[in-house]
PDB file of C-alpha atoms in Angstrom:
ATOM      1  CA  MET A   1      87.349  26.131  16.085  1.00 94.00           C
ATOM      2  CA  THR A   2      86.023  28.943  13.943  1.00 97.00           C
ATOM      3  CA  ARG A   3      82.408  30.408  13.457  1.00 98.00           C
ATOM      4  CA  ILE A   4      80.296  30.225  10.127  1.00 98.00           C
ATOM      5  CA  GLY A   5      79.554  33.516   9.852  1.00 97.00           C
ATOM      6  CA  THR A   6      77.284  35.196  11.951  1.00 97.00           C
ATOM      7  CA  THR A   7      75.494  31.922  13.374  1.00 98.00           C
ATOM      8  CA  ASP A   8      76.468  30.146  16.466  1.00 97.00           C
ATOM      9  CA  LEU A   9      77.540  27.081  14.730  1.00 98.00           C
ATOM     10  CA  ASP A  10      81.470  26.633  16.202  1.00 98.00           C
ATOM     11  CA  VAL A  11      83.313  24.180  14.108  1.00 98.00           C
ATOM     12  CA  LEU A  12      86.631  22.465  13.128  1.00 98.00           C
ATOM     13  CA  PRO A  13      87.861  24.362  10.277  1.00 98.00           C
ATOM     14  CA  LEU A  14      87.506  21.304   8.070  1.00 98.00           C
ATOM     15  CA  ASN A  15      84.060  20.324   6.583  1.00 98.00           C
ATOM     16  CA  LEU A  16      83.605  17.012   5.646  1.00 98.00           C
ATOM     17  CA  GLY A  17      82.231  16.399   2.486  1.00 98.00           C
ATOM     18  CA  GLY A  18      79.189  13.647   2.030  1.00 98.00           C
ATOM     19  CA  ASN A  19      79.525  13.370  -1.762  1.00 98.00           C
ATOM     20  CA  VAL A  20      81.396   9.760  -1.283  1.00 98.00           C
ATOM     21  CA  PHE A  21      79.160   8.056   0.800  1.00 98.00           C
ATOM     22  CA  GLY A  22      77.490   5.418  -0.574  1.00 97.00           C
ATOM     23  CA  TRP A  23      79.069   6.028  -4.120  1.00 97.00           C
ATOM     24  CA  THR A  24      82.958   5.744  -3.613  1.00 97.00           C
ATOM     25  CA  ALA A  25      82.741   4.877   0.093  1.00 98.00           C
ATOM     26  CA  ASP A  26      80.219   2.166   1.239  1.00 98.00           C
ATOM     27  CA  GLU A  27      78.430   2.451   4.356  1.00 98.00           C
ATOM     28  CA  ASP A  28      80.879   0.469   6.338  1.00 98.00           C
ATOM     29  CA  ALA A  29      83.928   2.903   5.153  1.00 98.00           C
ATOM     30  CA  SER A  30      81.779   5.757   5.713  1.00 98.00           C
ATOM     31  CA  PHE A  31      80.696   4.867   8.888  1.00 98.00           C
ATOM     32  CA  ALA A  32      84.340   4.447  10.043  1.00 98.00           C
ATOM     33  CA  VAL A  33      85.375   7.927   8.317  1.00 98.00           C
ATOM     34  CA  LEU A  34      82.424   9.861  10.120  1.00 98.00           C
ATOM     35  CA  ASP A  35      83.535   8.212  13.375  1.00 98.00           C
ATOM     36  CA  ALA A  36      87.185   9.304  13.180  1.00 98.00           C
ATOM     37  CA  PHE A  37      85.999  12.817  12.145  1.00 98.00           C
ATOM     38  CA  THR A  38      84.265  13.031  15.332  1.00 98.00           C
ATOM     39  CA  ALA A  39      86.801  11.464  17.364  1.00 98.00           C
ATOM     40  CA  GLU A  40      89.062  14.135  16.476  1.00 98.00           C
ATOM     41  CA  GLY A  41      87.001  17.219  17.104  1.00 98.00           C
ATOM     42  CA  GLY A  42      85.280  17.397  13.545  1.00 98.00           C
ATOM     43  CA  SER A  43      81.505  18.057  13.246  1.00 98.00           C
ATOM     44  CA  LEU A  44      80.290  19.752   9.921  1.00 98.00           C
ATOM     45  CA  VAL A  45      79.397  17.359   7.241  1.00 98.00           C
ATOM     46  CA  ASP A  46      78.081  18.513   4.003  1.00 98.00           C
ATOM     47  CA  THR A  47      75.746  16.767   1.862  1.00 98.00           C
ATOM     48  CA  ALA A  48      73.009  17.183  -0.405  1.00 98.00           C
ATOM     49  CA  ASP A  49      69.908  15.349  -1.671  1.00 98.00           C
ATOM     50  CA  VAL A  50      71.329  14.702  -5.152  1.00 98.00           C
ATOM     51  CA  TYR A  51      73.984  12.499  -4.059  1.00 97.00           C
ATOM     52  CA  SER A  52      74.931  10.321  -5.378  1.00 95.00           C
ATOM     53  CA  GLN A  53      72.231  10.430  -8.073  1.00 96.00           C
ATOM     54  CA  TRP A  54      75.033  10.192 -10.861  1.00 97.00           C
ATOM     55  CA  ALA A  55      76.404   6.774 -10.008  1.00 96.00           C
ATOM     56  CA  PRO A  56      74.591   3.857 -11.969  1.00 96.00           C
ATOM     57  CA  GLY A  57      71.512   2.652 -10.241  1.00 96.00           C
ATOM     58  CA  HIS A  58      71.305   5.516  -7.926  1.00 97.00           C
ATOM     59  CA  GLU A  59      68.726   7.842  -7.381  1.00 97.00           C
ATOM     60  CA  GLY A  60      70.345  10.193  -5.167  1.00 97.00           C
ATOM     61  CA  GLY A  61      69.342  10.651  -1.305  1.00 98.00           C
ATOM     62  CA  GLU A  62      71.910   7.714  -0.731  1.00 98.00           C
ATOM     63  CA  SER A  63      74.625  10.038   1.066  1.00 98.00           C
ATOM     64  CA  GLU A  64      71.712  11.581   3.612  1.00 98.00           C
ATOM     65  CA  GLU A  65      70.740   7.966   4.023  1.00 98.00           C
ATOM     66  CA  ILE A  66      73.872   6.864   5.093  1.00 98.00           C
ATOM     67  CA  LEU A  67      74.618   9.919   7.321  1.00 98.00           C
ATOM     68  CA  GLY A  68      70.568   9.385   8.844  1.00 98.00           C
ATOM     69  CA  ARG A  69      71.714   5.875   9.685  1.00 98.00           C
ATOM     70  CA  TRP A  70      74.885   6.683  10.911  1.00 98.00           C
ATOM     71  CA  MET A  71      73.527   9.684  13.493  1.00 98.00           C
ATOM     72  CA  ALA A  72      71.049   7.155  14.730  1.00 98.00           C
ATOM     73  CA  SER A  73      73.102   4.355  15.057  1.00 98.00           C
ATOM     74  CA  ARG A  74      75.560   6.807  17.380  1.00 98.00           C
ATOM     75  CA  GLN A  75      72.722   8.650  19.259  1.00 98.00           C
ATOM     76  CA  ASN A  76      74.797  11.645  18.217  1.00 98.00           C
ATOM     77  CA  ARG A  77      72.351  14.077  15.954  1.00 98.00           C
ATOM     78  CA  SER A  78      73.050  16.822  18.582  1.00 98.00           C
ATOM     79  CA  ASP A  79      76.860  16.903  18.267  1.00 98.00           C
ATOM     80  CA  VAL A  80      76.614  17.319  14.606  1.00 98.00           C
ATOM     81  CA  VAL A  81      76.562  19.913  12.227  1.00 98.00           C
ATOM     82  CA  VAL A  82      74.704  18.843   8.893  1.00 98.00           C
ATOM     83  CA  ALA A  83      74.668  20.998   5.591  1.00 98.00           C
ATOM     84  CA  THR A  84      72.297  19.657   3.008  1.00 98.00           C
ATOM     85  CA  LYS A  85      70.848  21.207  -0.121  1.00 98.00           C
ATOM     86  CA  VAL A  86      67.967  21.103  -2.561  1.00 98.00           C
ATOM     87  CA  GLY A  87      67.948  22.337  -6.289  1.00 98.00           C
ATOM     88  CA  LYS A  88      69.635  19.505  -8.063  1.00 98.00           C
ATOM     89  CA  LEU A  89      67.950  16.341  -7.960  1.00 98.00           C
ATOM     90  CA  ASP A  90      65.669  15.026 -10.458  1.00 97.00           C
ATOM     91  CA  GLY A  91      61.947  15.641  -9.526  1.00 96.00           C
ATOM     92  CA  TYR A  92      62.887  18.417  -7.000  1.00 98.00           C
ATOM     93  CA  LEU A  93      64.948  20.842  -9.358  1.00 98.00           C
ATOM     94  CA  GLY A  94      65.049  24.274  -8.774  1.00 98.00           C
ATOM     95  CA  THR A  95      64.034  26.330  -5.706  1.00 98.00           C
ATOM     96  CA  SER A  96      60.502  26.965  -6.234  1.00 98.00           C
ATOM     97  CA  ARG A  97      58.084  27.270  -2.976  1.00 98.00           C
ATOM     98  CA  ALA A  98      56.716  23.547  -3.583  1.00 98.00           C
ATOM     99  CA  THR A  99      60.377  22.454  -4.168  1.00 98.00           C
ATOM    100  CA  VAL A 100      61.691  23.973  -1.232  1.00 98.00           C
ATOM    101  CA  ARG A 101      58.679  22.613   0.607  1.00 98.00           C
ATOM    102  CA  SER A 102      58.905  19.082  -0.478  1.00 98.00           C
ATOM    103  CA  ALA A 103      62.370  18.543  -0.816  1.00 98.00           C
ATOM    104  CA  VAL A 104      63.452  19.499   2.993  1.00 98.00           C
ATOM    105  CA  GLU A 105      60.716  17.148   4.320  1.00 98.00           C
ATOM    106  CA  GLN A 106      62.242  14.123   1.921  1.00 98.00           C
ATOM    107  CA  SER A 107      65.769  15.225   3.045  1.00 98.00           C
ATOM    108  CA  LEU A 108      64.959  15.410   6.905  1.00 98.00           C
ATOM    109  CA  LYS A 109      62.999  11.902   6.685  1.00 98.00           C
ATOM    110  CA  ARG A 110      66.622  10.518   5.036  1.00 98.00           C
ATOM    111  CA  LEU A 111      68.613  11.618   7.425  1.00 98.00           C
ATOM    112  CA  GLN A 112      66.327  10.598  10.565  1.00 98.00           C
ATOM    113  CA  THR A 113      66.036  14.091  11.959  1.00 98.00           C
ATOM    114  CA  ASP A 114      63.412  16.883  12.550  1.00 98.00           C
ATOM    115  CA  TYR A 115      66.110  19.843  11.666  1.00 98.00           C
ATOM    116  CA  VAL A 116      69.202  20.438   9.783  1.00 98.00           C
ATOM    117  CA  ASP A 117      71.666  22.881  10.841  1.00 98.00           C
ATOM    118  CA  LEU A 118      72.416  24.761   7.340  1.00 98.00           C
ATOM    119  CA  TYR A 119      70.602  24.185   4.338  1.00 99.00           C
ATOM    120  CA  TYR A 120      71.263  25.647   0.715  1.00 98.00           C
ATOM    121  CA  ALA A 121      70.087  26.642  -2.445  1.00 98.00           C
ATOM    122  CA  HIS A 122      72.270  24.085  -4.569  1.00 98.00           C
ATOM    123  CA  ALA A 123      72.697  26.206  -7.506  1.00 98.00           C
ATOM    124  CA  ASP A 124      70.887  29.266  -8.393  1.00 97.00           C
ATOM    125  CA  ASP A 125      67.180  28.960  -9.942  1.00 98.00           C
ATOM    126  CA  PRO A 126      66.545  31.745 -12.719  1.00 97.00           C
ATOM    127  CA  GLU A 127      63.265  30.336 -13.446  1.00 97.00           C
ATOM    128  CA  THR A 128      61.952  31.088  -9.873  1.00 98.00           C
ATOM    129  CA  PRO A 129      61.823  34.401  -9.059  1.00 98.00           C
ATOM    130  CA  LEU A 130      64.255  35.372  -6.268  1.00 98.00           C
ATOM    131  CA  GLU A 131      61.573  36.202  -3.588  1.00 98.00           C
ATOM    132  CA  GLU A 132      59.890  32.963  -4.106  1.00 98.00           C
ATOM    133  CA  THR A 133      63.102  31.238  -3.328  1.00 98.00           C
ATOM    134  CA  VAL A 134      63.981  33.582  -0.421  1.00 98.00           C
ATOM    135  CA  ALA A 135      60.640  33.565   1.199  1.00 98.00           C
ATOM    136  CA  ALA A 136      60.501  29.814   0.939  1.00 98.00           C
ATOM    137  CA  LEU A 137      63.796  29.226   2.760  1.00 98.00           C
ATOM    138  CA  GLY A 138      62.796  31.640   5.070  1.00 98.00           C
ATOM    139  CA  GLU A 139      59.631  29.408   5.904  1.00 98.00           C
ATOM    140  CA  VAL A 140      62.041  26.668   6.277  1.00 98.00           C
ATOM    141  CA  VAL A 141      64.077  28.318   9.031  1.00 98.00           C
ATOM    142  CA  ALA A 142      60.741  29.787  10.473  1.00 98.00           C
ATOM    143  CA  GLU A 143      59.441  26.260  11.257  1.00 98.00           C
ATOM    144  CA  GLY A 144      62.569  24.780  12.369  1.00 98.00           C
ATOM    145  CA  LYS A 145      63.421  22.606   9.639  1.00 98.00           C
ATOM    146  CA  ALA A 146      66.464  24.442   9.218  1.00 98.00           C
ATOM    147  CA  ARG A 147      68.550  26.612  11.634  1.00 98.00           C
ATOM    148  CA  TYR A 148      69.911  28.575   9.165  1.00 98.00           C
ATOM    149  CA  VAL A 149      69.953  29.098   4.887  1.00 98.00           C
ATOM    150  CA  ALA A 150      72.572  29.185   2.692  1.00 98.00           C
ATOM    151  CA  ALA A 151      73.965  29.365  -1.070  1.00 98.00           C
ATOM    152  CA  SER A 152      75.968  27.571  -3.527  1.00 98.00           C
ATOM    153  CA  ASN A 153      77.112  28.442  -7.207  1.00 97.00           C
ATOM    154  CA  VAL A 154      75.569  31.990  -7.233  1.00 98.00           C
ATOM    155  CA  SER A 155      76.904  35.122  -9.188  1.00 98.00           C
ATOM    156  CA  THR A 156      77.796  38.203  -6.811  1.00 98.00           C
ATOM    157  CA  GLU A 157      74.875  39.746  -8.131  1.00 98.00           C
ATOM    158  CA  ARG A 158      72.023  37.953  -7.006  1.00 98.00           C
ATOM    159  CA  LEU A 159      73.506  36.647  -4.041  1.00 98.00           C
ATOM    160  CA  ALA A 160      73.657  40.604  -3.218  1.00 98.00           C
ATOM    161  CA  GLU A 161      69.945  40.729  -4.484  1.00 98.00           C
ATOM    162  CA  ALA A 162      68.922  37.818  -2.055  1.00 98.00           C
ATOM    163  CA  LEU A 163      70.156  39.301   1.150  1.00 98.00           C
ATOM    164  CA  ARG A 164      68.864  42.186   0.142  1.00 98.00           C
ATOM    165  CA  ILE A 165      65.244  40.454  -0.330  1.00 98.00           C
ATOM    166  CA  ALA A 166      65.880  38.743   2.927  1.00 98.00           C
ATOM    167  CA  ASP A 167      65.906  41.809   4.716  1.00 98.00           C
ATOM    168  CA  ASP A 168      63.117  43.276   2.815  1.00 98.00           C
ATOM    169  CA  LEU A 169      61.024  40.453   3.743  1.00 98.00           C
ATOM    170  CA  GLY A 170      62.393  40.265   7.336  1.00 98.00           C
ATOM    171  CA  VAL A 171      63.159  36.539   6.730  1.00 98.00           C
ATOM    172  CA  ALA A 172      66.132  34.176   7.497  1.00 98.00           C
ATOM    173  CA  ARG A 173      69.357  35.659   4.755  1.00 98.00           C
ATOM    174  CA  PHE A 174      72.022  33.613   3.710  1.00 98.00           C
ATOM    175  CA  VAL A 175      74.297  32.921   6.335  1.00 98.00           C
ATOM    176  CA  ALA A 176      77.134  30.677   4.089  1.00 98.00           C
ATOM    177  CA  LEU A 177      77.941  30.671   0.757  1.00 98.00           C
ATOM    178  CA  GLN A 178      79.565  27.485  -0.815  1.00 98.00           C
ATOM    179  CA  PRO A 179      81.850  28.270  -3.829  1.00 98.00           C
ATOM    180  CA  HIS A 180      84.013  26.341  -6.336  1.00 98.00           C
ATOM    181  CA  TYR A 181      87.471  27.671  -5.134  1.00 98.00           C
ATOM    182  CA  ASN A 182      90.786  26.202  -4.615  1.00 98.00           C
ATOM    183  CA  LEU A 183      94.335  26.963  -5.268  1.00 98.00           C
ATOM    184  CA  VAL A 184      94.586  26.442  -8.564  1.00 98.00           C
ATOM    185  CA  HIS A 185      90.730  27.653  -9.310  1.00 97.00           C
ATOM    186  CA  ARG A 186      90.799  31.265  -7.831  1.00 98.00           C
ATOM    187  CA  ASP A 187      88.884  33.328 -10.516  1.00 96.00           C
ATOM    188  CA  GLU A 188      85.354  32.000  -9.449  1.00 96.00           C
ATOM    189  CA  TYR A 189      85.645  33.574  -5.613  1.00 98.00           C
ATOM    190  CA  GLU A 190      87.660  36.065  -5.457  1.00 98.00           C
ATOM    191  CA  GLY A 191      86.979  39.425  -6.175  1.00 98.00           C
ATOM    192  CA  PRO A 192      83.533  40.920  -6.438  1.00 98.00           C
ATOM    193  CA  LEU A 193      82.083  37.321  -4.748  1.00 98.00           C
ATOM    194  CA  GLN A 194      84.651  37.652  -2.021  1.00 98.00           C
ATOM    195  CA  GLU A 195      84.309  40.801  -1.344  1.00 98.00           C
ATOM    196  CA  LEU A 196      80.952  40.634  -0.818  1.00 98.00           C
ATOM    197  CA  ALA A 197      80.875  37.611   1.643  1.00 98.00           C
ATOM    198  CA  VAL A 198      83.516  39.210   3.573  1.00 98.00           C
ATOM    199  CA  ARG A 199      81.014  42.628   3.895  1.00 98.00           C
ATOM    200  CA  GLU A 200      78.144  40.966   4.580  1.00 98.00           C
ATOM    201  CA  GLY A 201      80.100  38.259   7.046  1.00 98.00           C
ATOM    202  CA  LEU A 202      78.970  35.263   5.495  1.00 98.00           C
ATOM    203  CA  GLY A 203      80.890  31.774   6.196  1.00 98.00           C
ATOM    204  CA  VAL A 204      82.654  30.433   2.822  1.00 98.00           C
ATOM    205  CA  LEU A 205      82.431  26.738   2.530  1.00 98.00           C
ATOM    206  CA  PRO A 206      84.600  25.953  -0.337  1.00 98.00           C
ATOM    207  CA  TYR A 207      83.829  22.982  -2.773  1.00 98.00           C
ATOM    208  CA  SER A 208      86.609  21.252  -4.681  1.00 97.00           C
ATOM    209  CA  SER A 209      89.059  22.253  -2.149  1.00 98.00           C
ATOM    210  CA  LEU A 210      91.633  19.965  -3.670  1.00 98.00           C
ATOM    211  CA  ALA A 211      90.869  20.644  -7.285  1.00 97.00           C
ATOM    212  CA  GLY A 212      89.392  16.636  -7.512  1.00 94.00           C
ATOM    213  CA  GLY A 213      92.409  15.611  -6.086  1.00 95.00           C
ATOM    214  CA  PHE A 214      95.002  17.242  -8.165  1.00 96.00           C
ATOM    215  CA  LEU A 215      96.198  19.292  -4.489  1.00 97.00           C
ATOM    216  CA  THR A 216      96.709  15.854  -3.469  1.00 96.00           C
ATOM    217  CA  GLY A 217     100.002  15.522  -5.362  1.00 94.00           C
ATOM    218  CA  LYS A 218      98.572  12.250  -6.765  1.00 91.00           C
ATOM    219  CA  TYR A 219      98.684  13.380 -10.267  1.00 86.00           C
ATOM    220  CA  ARG A 220     102.154  14.070 -11.977  1.00 88.00           C
ATOM    221  CA  ASP A 221     104.183  13.734 -14.745  1.00 81.00           C
ATOM    222  CA  GLY A 222     105.083   9.457 -14.958  1.00 68.00           C
ATOM    223  CA  ALA A 223     103.102   9.010 -11.655  1.00 67.00           C
ATOM    224  CA  PRO A 224     100.720   5.690 -12.105  1.00 61.00           C
ATOM    225  CA  ALA A 225      97.116   6.171 -12.929  1.00 58.00           C
ATOM    226  CA  VAL A 226      95.369   7.034 -10.518  1.00 62.00           C
ATOM    227  CA  ASP A 227      92.004   4.979  -9.658  1.00 61.00           C
ATOM    228  CA  SER A 228      89.372   7.282  -9.015  1.00 62.00           C
ATOM    229  CA  PRO A 229      86.034   8.535 -10.363  1.00 62.00           C
ATOM    230  CA  ARG A 230      87.654  12.177 -10.838  1.00 60.00           C
ATOM    231  CA  ALA A 231      91.191  11.371 -12.059  1.00 59.00           C
ATOM    232  CA  GLY A 232      89.975  13.226 -15.007  1.00 62.00           C
ATOM    233  CA  GLY A 233      88.908  16.376 -13.511  1.00 73.00           C
ATOM    234  CA  ALA A 234      92.123  16.740 -11.509  1.00 80.00           C
ATOM    235  CA  ALA A 235      94.543  15.951 -14.158  1.00 81.00           C
ATOM    236  CA  ARG A 236      93.445  18.678 -16.520  1.00 88.00           C
ATOM    237  CA  TYR A 237      95.247  20.829 -13.830  1.00 93.00           C
ATOM    238  CA  LEU A 238      98.771  19.185 -15.001  1.00 93.00           C
ATOM    239  CA  ASP A 239      99.960  22.311 -17.292  1.00 94.00           C
ATOM    240  CA  ASP A 240     102.723  24.416 -16.402  1.00 94.00           C
ATOM    241  CA  ARG A 241     101.219  26.585 -13.798  1.00 96.00           C
ATOM    242  CA  GLY A 242     100.205  23.462 -12.268  1.00 96.00           C
ATOM    243  CA  ARG A 243     103.515  21.775 -12.177  1.00 96.00           C
ATOM    244  CA  ARG A 244     104.787  25.305 -10.512  1.00 97.00           C
ATOM    245  CA  VAL A 245     101.919  25.006  -8.033  1.00 98.00           C
ATOM    246  CA  LEU A 246     102.832  21.336  -6.993  1.00 98.00           C
ATOM    247  CA  ALA A 247     106.665  22.424  -6.983  1.00 97.00           C
ATOM    248  CA  VAL A 248     105.775  24.974  -4.599  1.00 98.00           C
ATOM    249  CA  LEU A 249     103.625  22.759  -2.466  1.00 98.00           C
ATOM    250  CA  ASP A 250     106.424  20.331  -2.198  1.00 98.00           C
ATOM    251  CA  GLU A 251     108.885  22.564  -0.424  1.00 98.00           C
ATOM    252  CA  VAL A 252     106.202  23.685   1.533  1.00 98.00           C
ATOM    253  CA  ALA A 253     104.969  20.340   2.670  1.00 98.00           C
ATOM    254  CA  ALA A 254     109.023  19.474   3.226  1.00 98.00           C
ATOM    255  CA  ALA A 255     109.455  22.093   5.556  1.00 98.00           C
ATOM    256  CA  HIS A 256     106.753  21.227   7.940  1.00 98.00           C
ATOM    257  CA  GLY A 257     107.000  17.549   7.569  1.00 98.00           C
ATOM    258  CA  THR A 258     103.484  17.276   6.111  1.00 98.00           C
ATOM    259  CA  SER A 259     101.486  16.351   3.243  1.00 98.00           C
ATOM    260  CA  VAL A 260     100.896  18.232   0.219  1.00 98.00           C
ATOM    261  CA  THR A 261      97.499  17.720   1.345  1.00 98.00           C
ATOM    262  CA  ALA A 262      97.680  19.187   4.218  1.00 98.00           C
ATOM    263  CA  VAL A 263      99.533  22.591   2.716  1.00 98.00           C
ATOM    264  CA  SER A 264      96.920  23.298  -0.055  1.00 98.00           C
ATOM    265  CA  LEU A 265      94.190  23.308   2.563  1.00 98.00           C
ATOM    266  CA  ALA A 266      95.753  25.177   4.874  1.00 98.00           C
ATOM    267  CA  TRP A 267      96.540  28.201   2.271  1.00 98.00           C
ATOM    268  CA  LEU A 268      93.032  27.775   1.907  1.00 98.00           C
ATOM    269  CA  ARG A 269      91.284  27.736   4.974  1.00 98.00           C
ATOM    270  CA  VAL A 270      93.188  31.653   5.968  1.00 98.00           C
ATOM    271  CA  GLN A 271      92.170  33.535   2.497  1.00 98.00           C
ATOM    272  CA  PRO A 272      89.435  36.025   3.244  1.00 98.00           C
ATOM    273  CA  GLY A 273      86.256  34.802   4.295  1.00 98.00           C
ATOM    274  CA  VAL A 274      86.368  31.195   4.326  1.00 98.00           C
ATOM    275  CA  VAL A 275      85.750  29.537   7.295  1.00 98.00           C
ATOM    276  CA  ALA A 276      86.126  25.481   6.983  1.00 98.00           C
ATOM    277  CA  PRO A 277      87.031  24.287   3.252  1.00 98.00           C
ATOM    278  CA  ILE A 278      84.916  20.515   1.915  1.00 98.00           C
ATOM    279  CA  ALA A 279      86.766  17.650   1.446  1.00 98.00           C
ATOM    280  CA  SER A 280      86.193  14.146   1.477  1.00 98.00           C
ATOM    281  CA  ALA A 281      87.561  10.925   2.081  1.00 98.00           C
ATOM    282  CA  ARG A 282      86.458   7.798   1.272  1.00 97.00           C
ATOM    283  CA  SER A 283      88.754   5.771   3.243  1.00 97.00           C
ATOM    284  CA  LEU A 284      90.055   6.026   6.708  1.00 98.00           C
ATOM    285  CA  ASP A 285      93.832   6.408   5.597  1.00 97.00           C
ATOM    286  CA  GLN A 286      92.722   9.779   3.572  1.00 98.00           C
ATOM    287  CA  LEU A 287      91.608  11.490   6.789  1.00 98.00           C
ATOM    288  CA  PRO A 288      94.488  12.276   8.303  1.00 98.00           C
ATOM    289  CA  ASP A 289      96.106  14.512   5.498  1.00 98.00           C
ATOM    290  CA  LEU A 290      92.573  16.224   5.860  1.00 98.00           C
ATOM    291  CA  LEU A 291      92.606  16.748   9.397  1.00 98.00           C
ATOM    292  CA  ALA A 292      95.476  18.063   9.471  1.00 98.00           C
ATOM    293  CA  GLY A 293      95.218  20.471   7.215  1.00 98.00           C
ATOM    294  CA  ALA A 294      92.557  22.180   9.488  1.00 98.00           C
ATOM    295  CA  ARG A 295      95.492  22.766  11.661  1.00 98.00           C
ATOM    296  CA  LEU A 296      98.680  23.522   9.846  1.00 98.00           C
ATOM    297  CA  ASP A 297      99.384  27.138  10.091  1.00 98.00           C
ATOM    298  CA  LEU A 298     101.482  28.357   7.074  1.00 98.00           C
ATOM    299  CA  THR A 299     104.319  31.225   6.946  1.00 98.00           C
ATOM    300  CA  VAL A 300     103.711  34.615   5.531  1.00 98.00           C
ATOM    301  CA  ASP A 301     106.256  33.979   3.267  1.00 98.00           C
ATOM    302  CA  GLU A 302     105.165  30.449   2.617  1.00 98.00           C
ATOM    303  CA  LEU A 303     101.555  31.782   2.246  1.00 98.00           C
ATOM    304  CA  ASN A 304     102.915  34.763  -0.288  1.00 98.00           C
ATOM    305  CA  ALA A 305     104.842  31.826  -2.471  1.00 98.00           C
ATOM    306  CA  LEU A 306     101.425  30.029  -3.101  1.00 98.00           C
ATOM    307  CA  ASP A 307      99.639  33.031  -4.051  1.00 98.00           C
ATOM    308  CA  ALA A 308     102.069  33.840  -6.390  1.00 98.00           C
ATOM    309  CA  VAL A 309     102.807  30.839  -8.117  1.00 98.00           C
ATOM    310  CA  SER A 310      98.929  30.189  -8.556  1.00 97.00           C
ATOM    311  CA  ALA A 311      97.701  33.774  -9.322  1.00 92.00           C
TER     312      ALA A 311
END
């Protein structure tokens, strides 16, 4: 188990992505994945109010509703670490005080709970004074509607300022960060943002941990077309660098008798600041490789080889 930053939340180092619930995984499939994940010691589930508004006929909130019905049916709310977000759902865009106050109530209703463990500002909102956002999120914690607050898609400068404001106001500060980070997408997090996260003791929970599926090894030259809504995004990594990364991943996976997926997550899991990479499973057969990535330990030489080929 690992701890999320300065919180008291101890979790398996795998953050189960809920973006697929109600989208590429129907309710039965979502329940099956959640059951299997928790049976293996997993507890941290990541969702957002906007999931899955992008799907035809969807309004957003579908993922939260499925997670809420699952927790209600299993009577296991206290065993699940629920993370959700505010800021990207139509009608609840941004992080003004009014939006935060209203959005958290709607999320709690959909989740069938009276609190969430981690409440994210889903993206930086330059239209709202940072003091207003930080104070509003502080109110959510003070009222017991969230245990902790966190940030996603935020620059180093804005994150540092938000932490300073929280300290000045005496309200809950961000305890976690959710950046876009994986073996083939490194520049955005590594450097000043990573240094700030480590210095401030933030728990880093990267999204797109498998680069839209590219780091599962499914997208290769001559490979059959993959039936996935994310296939186009993953295919963009299939350049000379991507091919070199896959070659080293193949070697390391073979040495451990495991999958490329597990190796990709194992590399990410031990990067400075990282607590639990986010990865989703739309079916039961995808889950074992994710769980293996939470437990696989790579050698120093293997980590160095992956660093070098992906730099």
